[in-house]
PDB file of C-alpha atoms in Angstrom:
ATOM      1  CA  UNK A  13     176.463  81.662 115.171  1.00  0.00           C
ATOM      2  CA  UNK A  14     174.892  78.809 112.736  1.00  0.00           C
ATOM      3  CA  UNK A  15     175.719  76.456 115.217  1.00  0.00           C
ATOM      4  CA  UNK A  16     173.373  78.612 118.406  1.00  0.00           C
ATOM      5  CA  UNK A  17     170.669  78.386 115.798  1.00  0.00           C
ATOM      6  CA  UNK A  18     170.771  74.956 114.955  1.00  0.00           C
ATOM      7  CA  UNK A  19     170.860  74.246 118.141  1.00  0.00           C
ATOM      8  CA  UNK A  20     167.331  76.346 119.297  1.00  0.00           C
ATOM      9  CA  UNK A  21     165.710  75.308 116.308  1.00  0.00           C
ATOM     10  CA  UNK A  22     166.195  71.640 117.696  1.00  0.00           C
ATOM     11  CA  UNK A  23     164.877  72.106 120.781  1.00  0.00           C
ATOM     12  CA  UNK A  24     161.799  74.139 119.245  1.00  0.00           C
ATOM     13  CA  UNK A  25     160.929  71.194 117.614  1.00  0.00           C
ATOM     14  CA  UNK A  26     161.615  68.409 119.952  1.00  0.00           C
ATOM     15  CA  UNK A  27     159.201  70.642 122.125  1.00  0.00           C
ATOM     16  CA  UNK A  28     156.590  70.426 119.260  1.00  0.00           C
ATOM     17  CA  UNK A  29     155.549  73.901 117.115  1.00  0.00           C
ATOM     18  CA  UNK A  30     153.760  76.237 118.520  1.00  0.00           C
ATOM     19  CA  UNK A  31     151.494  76.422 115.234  1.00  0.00           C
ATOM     20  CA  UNK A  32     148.130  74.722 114.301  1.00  0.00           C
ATOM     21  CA  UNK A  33     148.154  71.129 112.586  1.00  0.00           C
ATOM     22  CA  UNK A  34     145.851  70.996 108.887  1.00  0.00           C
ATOM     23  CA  UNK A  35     143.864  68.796 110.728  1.00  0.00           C
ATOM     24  CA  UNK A  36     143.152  71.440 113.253  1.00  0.00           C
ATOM     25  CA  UNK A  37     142.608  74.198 111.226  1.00  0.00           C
ATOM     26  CA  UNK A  38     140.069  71.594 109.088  1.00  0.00           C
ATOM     27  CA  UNK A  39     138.021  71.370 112.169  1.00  0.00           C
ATOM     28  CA  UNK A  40     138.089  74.517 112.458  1.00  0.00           C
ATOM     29  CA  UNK A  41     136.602  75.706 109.537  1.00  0.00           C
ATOM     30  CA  UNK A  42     134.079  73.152 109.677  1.00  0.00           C
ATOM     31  CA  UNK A  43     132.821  74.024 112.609  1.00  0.00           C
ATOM     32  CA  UNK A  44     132.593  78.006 111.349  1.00  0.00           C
ATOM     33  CA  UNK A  45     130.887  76.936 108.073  1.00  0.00           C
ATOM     34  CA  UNK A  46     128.320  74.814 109.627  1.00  0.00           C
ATOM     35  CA  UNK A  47     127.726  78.287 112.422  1.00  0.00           C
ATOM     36  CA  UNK A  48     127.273  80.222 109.184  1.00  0.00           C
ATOM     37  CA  UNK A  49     124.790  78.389 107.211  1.00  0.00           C
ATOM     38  CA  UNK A  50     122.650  77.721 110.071  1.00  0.00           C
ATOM     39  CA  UNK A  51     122.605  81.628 111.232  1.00  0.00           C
ATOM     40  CA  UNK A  52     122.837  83.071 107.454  1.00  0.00           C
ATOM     41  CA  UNK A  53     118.935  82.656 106.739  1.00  0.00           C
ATOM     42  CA  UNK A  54     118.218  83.740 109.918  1.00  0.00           C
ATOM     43  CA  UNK A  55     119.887  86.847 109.633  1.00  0.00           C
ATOM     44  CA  UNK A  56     118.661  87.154 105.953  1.00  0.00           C
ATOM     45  CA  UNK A  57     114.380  86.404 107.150  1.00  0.00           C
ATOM     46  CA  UNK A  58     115.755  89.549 109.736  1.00  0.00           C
ATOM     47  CA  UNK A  59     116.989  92.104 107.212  1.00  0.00           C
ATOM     48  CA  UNK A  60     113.781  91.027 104.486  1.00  0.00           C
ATOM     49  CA  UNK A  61     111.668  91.928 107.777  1.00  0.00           C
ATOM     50  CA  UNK A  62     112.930  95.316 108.593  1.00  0.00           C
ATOM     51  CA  UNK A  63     112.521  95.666 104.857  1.00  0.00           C
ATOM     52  CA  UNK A  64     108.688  95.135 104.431  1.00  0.00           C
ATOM     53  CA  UNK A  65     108.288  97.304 107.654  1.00  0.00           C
ATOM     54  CA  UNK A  66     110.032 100.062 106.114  1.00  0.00           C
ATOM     55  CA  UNK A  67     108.036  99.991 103.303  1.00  0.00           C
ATOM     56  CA  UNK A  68     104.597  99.564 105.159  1.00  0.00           C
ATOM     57  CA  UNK A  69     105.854 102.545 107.352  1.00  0.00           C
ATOM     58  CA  UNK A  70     106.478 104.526 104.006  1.00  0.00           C
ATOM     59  CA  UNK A  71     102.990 103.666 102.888  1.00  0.00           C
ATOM     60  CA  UNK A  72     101.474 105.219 106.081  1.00  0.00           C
ATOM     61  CA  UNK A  73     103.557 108.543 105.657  1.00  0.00           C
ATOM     62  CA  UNK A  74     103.087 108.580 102.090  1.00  0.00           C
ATOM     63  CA  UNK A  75      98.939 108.489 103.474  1.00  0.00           C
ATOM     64  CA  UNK A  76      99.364 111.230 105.600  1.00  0.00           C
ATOM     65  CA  UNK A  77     100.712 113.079 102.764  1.00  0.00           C
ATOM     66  CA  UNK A  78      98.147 112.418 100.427  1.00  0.00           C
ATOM     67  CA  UNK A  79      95.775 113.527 103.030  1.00  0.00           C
ATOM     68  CA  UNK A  80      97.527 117.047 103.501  1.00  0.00           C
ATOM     69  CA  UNK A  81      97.355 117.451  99.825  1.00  0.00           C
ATOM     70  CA  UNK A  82      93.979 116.916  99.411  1.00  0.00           C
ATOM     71  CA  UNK A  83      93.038 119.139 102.687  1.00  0.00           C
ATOM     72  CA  UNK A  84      95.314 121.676 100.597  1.00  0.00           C
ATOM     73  CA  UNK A  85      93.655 121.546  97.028  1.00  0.00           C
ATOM     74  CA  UNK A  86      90.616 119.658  97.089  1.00  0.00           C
ATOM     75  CA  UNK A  87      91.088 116.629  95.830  1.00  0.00           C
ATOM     76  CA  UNK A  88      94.434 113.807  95.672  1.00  0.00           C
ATOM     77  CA  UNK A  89      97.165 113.715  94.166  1.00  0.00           C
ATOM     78  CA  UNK A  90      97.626 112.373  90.555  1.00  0.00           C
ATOM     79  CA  UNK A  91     100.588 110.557  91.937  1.00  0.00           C
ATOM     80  CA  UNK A  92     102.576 110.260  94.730  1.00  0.00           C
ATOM     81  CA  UNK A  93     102.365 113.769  96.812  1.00  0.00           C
ATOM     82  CA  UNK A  94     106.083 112.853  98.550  1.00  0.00           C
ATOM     83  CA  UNK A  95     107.363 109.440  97.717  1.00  0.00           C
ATOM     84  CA  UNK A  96     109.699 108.526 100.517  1.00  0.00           C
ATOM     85  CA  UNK A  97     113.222 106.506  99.013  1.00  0.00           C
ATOM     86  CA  UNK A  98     113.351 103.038  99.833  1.00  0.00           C
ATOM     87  CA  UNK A  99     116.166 100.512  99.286  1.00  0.00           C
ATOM     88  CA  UNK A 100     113.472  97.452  98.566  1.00  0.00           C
ATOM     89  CA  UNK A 101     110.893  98.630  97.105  1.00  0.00           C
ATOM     90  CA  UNK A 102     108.919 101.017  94.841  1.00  0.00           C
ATOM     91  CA  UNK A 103     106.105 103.172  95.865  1.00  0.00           C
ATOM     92  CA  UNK A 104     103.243 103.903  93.434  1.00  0.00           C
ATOM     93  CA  UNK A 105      99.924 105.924  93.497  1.00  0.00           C
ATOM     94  CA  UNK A 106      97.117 106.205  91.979  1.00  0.00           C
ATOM     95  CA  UNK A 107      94.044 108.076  92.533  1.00  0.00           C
ATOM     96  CA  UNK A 108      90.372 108.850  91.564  1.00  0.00           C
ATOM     97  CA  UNK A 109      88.803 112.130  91.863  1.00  0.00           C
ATOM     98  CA  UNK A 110      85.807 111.964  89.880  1.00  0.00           C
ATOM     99  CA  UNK A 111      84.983 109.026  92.382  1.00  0.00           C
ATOM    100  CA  UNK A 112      82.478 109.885  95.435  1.00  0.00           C
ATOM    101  CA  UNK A 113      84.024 110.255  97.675  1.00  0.00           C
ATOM    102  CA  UNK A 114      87.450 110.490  95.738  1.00  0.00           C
ATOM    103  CA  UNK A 115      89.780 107.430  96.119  1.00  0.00           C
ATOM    104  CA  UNK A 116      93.262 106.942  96.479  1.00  0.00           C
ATOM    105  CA  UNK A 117      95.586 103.476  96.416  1.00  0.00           C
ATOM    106  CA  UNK A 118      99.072 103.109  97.472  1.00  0.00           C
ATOM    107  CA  UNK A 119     101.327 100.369  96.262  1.00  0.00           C
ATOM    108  CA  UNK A 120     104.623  99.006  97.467  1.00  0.00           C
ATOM    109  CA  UNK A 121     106.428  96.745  94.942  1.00  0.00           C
ATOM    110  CA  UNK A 122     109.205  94.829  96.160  1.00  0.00           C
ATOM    111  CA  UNK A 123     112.456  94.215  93.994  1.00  0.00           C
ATOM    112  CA  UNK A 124     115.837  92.912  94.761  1.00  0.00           C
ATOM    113  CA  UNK A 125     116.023  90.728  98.117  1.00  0.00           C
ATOM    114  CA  UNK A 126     112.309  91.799  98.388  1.00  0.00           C
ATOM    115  CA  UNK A 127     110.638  90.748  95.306  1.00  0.00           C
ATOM    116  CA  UNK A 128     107.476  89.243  95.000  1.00  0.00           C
ATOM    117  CA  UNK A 129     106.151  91.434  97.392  1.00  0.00           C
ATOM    118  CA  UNK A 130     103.047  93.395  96.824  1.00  0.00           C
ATOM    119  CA  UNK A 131     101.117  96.196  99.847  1.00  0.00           C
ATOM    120  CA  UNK A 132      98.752  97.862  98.962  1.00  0.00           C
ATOM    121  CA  UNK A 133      96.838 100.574 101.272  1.00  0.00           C
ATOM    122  CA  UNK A 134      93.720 102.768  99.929  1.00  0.00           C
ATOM    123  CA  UNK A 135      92.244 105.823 101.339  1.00  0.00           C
ATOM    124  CA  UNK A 136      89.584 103.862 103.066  1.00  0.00           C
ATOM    125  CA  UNK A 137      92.921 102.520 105.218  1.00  0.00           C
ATOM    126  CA  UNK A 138      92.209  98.488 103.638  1.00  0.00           C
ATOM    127  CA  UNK A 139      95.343  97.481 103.500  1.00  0.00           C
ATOM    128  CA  UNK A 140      96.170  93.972 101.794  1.00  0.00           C
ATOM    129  CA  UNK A 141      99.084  91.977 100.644  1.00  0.00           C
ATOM    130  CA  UNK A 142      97.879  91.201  96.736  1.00  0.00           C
ATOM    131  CA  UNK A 143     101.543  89.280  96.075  1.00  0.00           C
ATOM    132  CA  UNK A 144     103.679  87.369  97.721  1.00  0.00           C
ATOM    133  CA  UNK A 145     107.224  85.564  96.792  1.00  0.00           C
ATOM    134  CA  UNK A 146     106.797  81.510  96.773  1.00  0.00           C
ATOM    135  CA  UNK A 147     106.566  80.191 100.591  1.00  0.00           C
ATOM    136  CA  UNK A 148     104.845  83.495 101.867  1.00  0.00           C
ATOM    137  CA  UNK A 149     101.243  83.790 101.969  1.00  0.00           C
ATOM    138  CA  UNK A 150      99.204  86.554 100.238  1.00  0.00           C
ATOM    139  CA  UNK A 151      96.406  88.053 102.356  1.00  0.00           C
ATOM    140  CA  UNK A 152      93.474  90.511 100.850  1.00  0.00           C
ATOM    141  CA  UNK A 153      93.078  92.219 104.322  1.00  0.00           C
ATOM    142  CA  UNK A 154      96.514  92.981 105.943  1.00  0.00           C
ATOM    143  CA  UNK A 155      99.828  93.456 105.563  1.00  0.00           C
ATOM    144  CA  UNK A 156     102.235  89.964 105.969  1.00  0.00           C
ATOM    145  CA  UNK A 157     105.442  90.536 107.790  1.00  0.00           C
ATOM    146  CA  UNK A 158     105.922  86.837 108.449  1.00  0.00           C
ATOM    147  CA  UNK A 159     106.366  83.514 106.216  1.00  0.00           C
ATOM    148  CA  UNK A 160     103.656  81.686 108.076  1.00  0.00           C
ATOM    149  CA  UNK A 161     101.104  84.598 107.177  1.00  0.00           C
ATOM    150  CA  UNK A 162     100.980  86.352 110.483  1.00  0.00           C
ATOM    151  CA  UNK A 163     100.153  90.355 109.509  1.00  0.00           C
ATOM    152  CA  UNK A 164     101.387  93.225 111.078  1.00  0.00           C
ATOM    153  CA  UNK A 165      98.011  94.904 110.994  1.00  0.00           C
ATOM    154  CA  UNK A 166      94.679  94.044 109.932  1.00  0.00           C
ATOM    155  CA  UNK A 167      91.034  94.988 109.224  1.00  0.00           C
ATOM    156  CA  UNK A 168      88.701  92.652 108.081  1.00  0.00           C
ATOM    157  CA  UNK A 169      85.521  94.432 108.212  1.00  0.00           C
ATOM    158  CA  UNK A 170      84.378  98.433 107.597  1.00  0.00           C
ATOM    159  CA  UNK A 171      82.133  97.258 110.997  1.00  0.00           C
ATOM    160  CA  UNK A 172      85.710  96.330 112.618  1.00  0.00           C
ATOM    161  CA  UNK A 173      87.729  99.250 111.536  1.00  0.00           C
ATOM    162  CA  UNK A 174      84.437 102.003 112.534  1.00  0.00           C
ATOM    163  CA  UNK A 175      84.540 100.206 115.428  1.00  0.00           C
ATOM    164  CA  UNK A 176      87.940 100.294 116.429  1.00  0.00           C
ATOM    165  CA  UNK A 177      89.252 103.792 116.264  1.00  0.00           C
TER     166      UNK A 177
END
């Protein structure tokens, strides 16, 4: 019996093993660590993304909401009429009804992966970006969803947004 065994295991490794060599498996992990850092921030810029659009989205239902209220009673909300959860950030509201016509302002604050981020959106539908994390760009009339300062929507002017819808 020892001597059948002795005698496979012999040939098995005058054949060479069928395993990986350290140097192999080195490569190996080189190659899958240098794959990961490069598409890591990528995927990271991806998730922040769908992050600030959730929270811009929020900010527009959360407007619709405040509208229904005040079609309802009369005037806004003191706060928030139906803050929706997010994971990113914090919605906040505010409103003036002794104003004429009455006011309301909308804030998203970012926190966790999403901090530094600041939307804001009034009843007047001027939406701005007051704060922004280092290497994003603040903007006082839109919404950033990109590092290089591109918005996802903007108004500049009350002449612009009359004329537009």
């Amino acid at each position: 019996g020892s001597a059948m065994c002795s005698a496979r295991w012999r040939r098995g490794a005058e054949r060479g093993s069928a395993g990986f060599t350290l140097t192999e498996l080195a490569v190996v992990a080189a190659v899958v660590a240098i794959v990961v850092a490069m598409a890591l921030p990528r995927y990271n810029r991806y998730v922040l993304r769908g992050s600030l659009h959730a929270a811009q989205a929020a900010m527009l239902m959360q407007a619709a909401a405040m509208g229904q209220y005040a079609q309802d009673h009369g005037r806004y909300p003191p706060g928030c009429a139906s803050p929706a959860p997010l994971d990113d950030f914090v919605l906040g509201c505010s409103s003036d009804n002794a104003a004429s016509p009455a006011t309301y302002t909308i804030t998203a604050t970012g926190r966790g992966p999403a901090a530094g981020f600041v939307f804001t959106l009034d009843s007047s539908g001027a939406r701005g970006t007051p704060a922004a994390p280092p290497g994003w760009s603040a903007a006082s009339d839109c919404w950033v969803s990109e590092a290089s300062g591109g918005c996802a929507f903007s108004f500049s002017t009350a002449a612009t947004r009359s004329a537009c819808c």
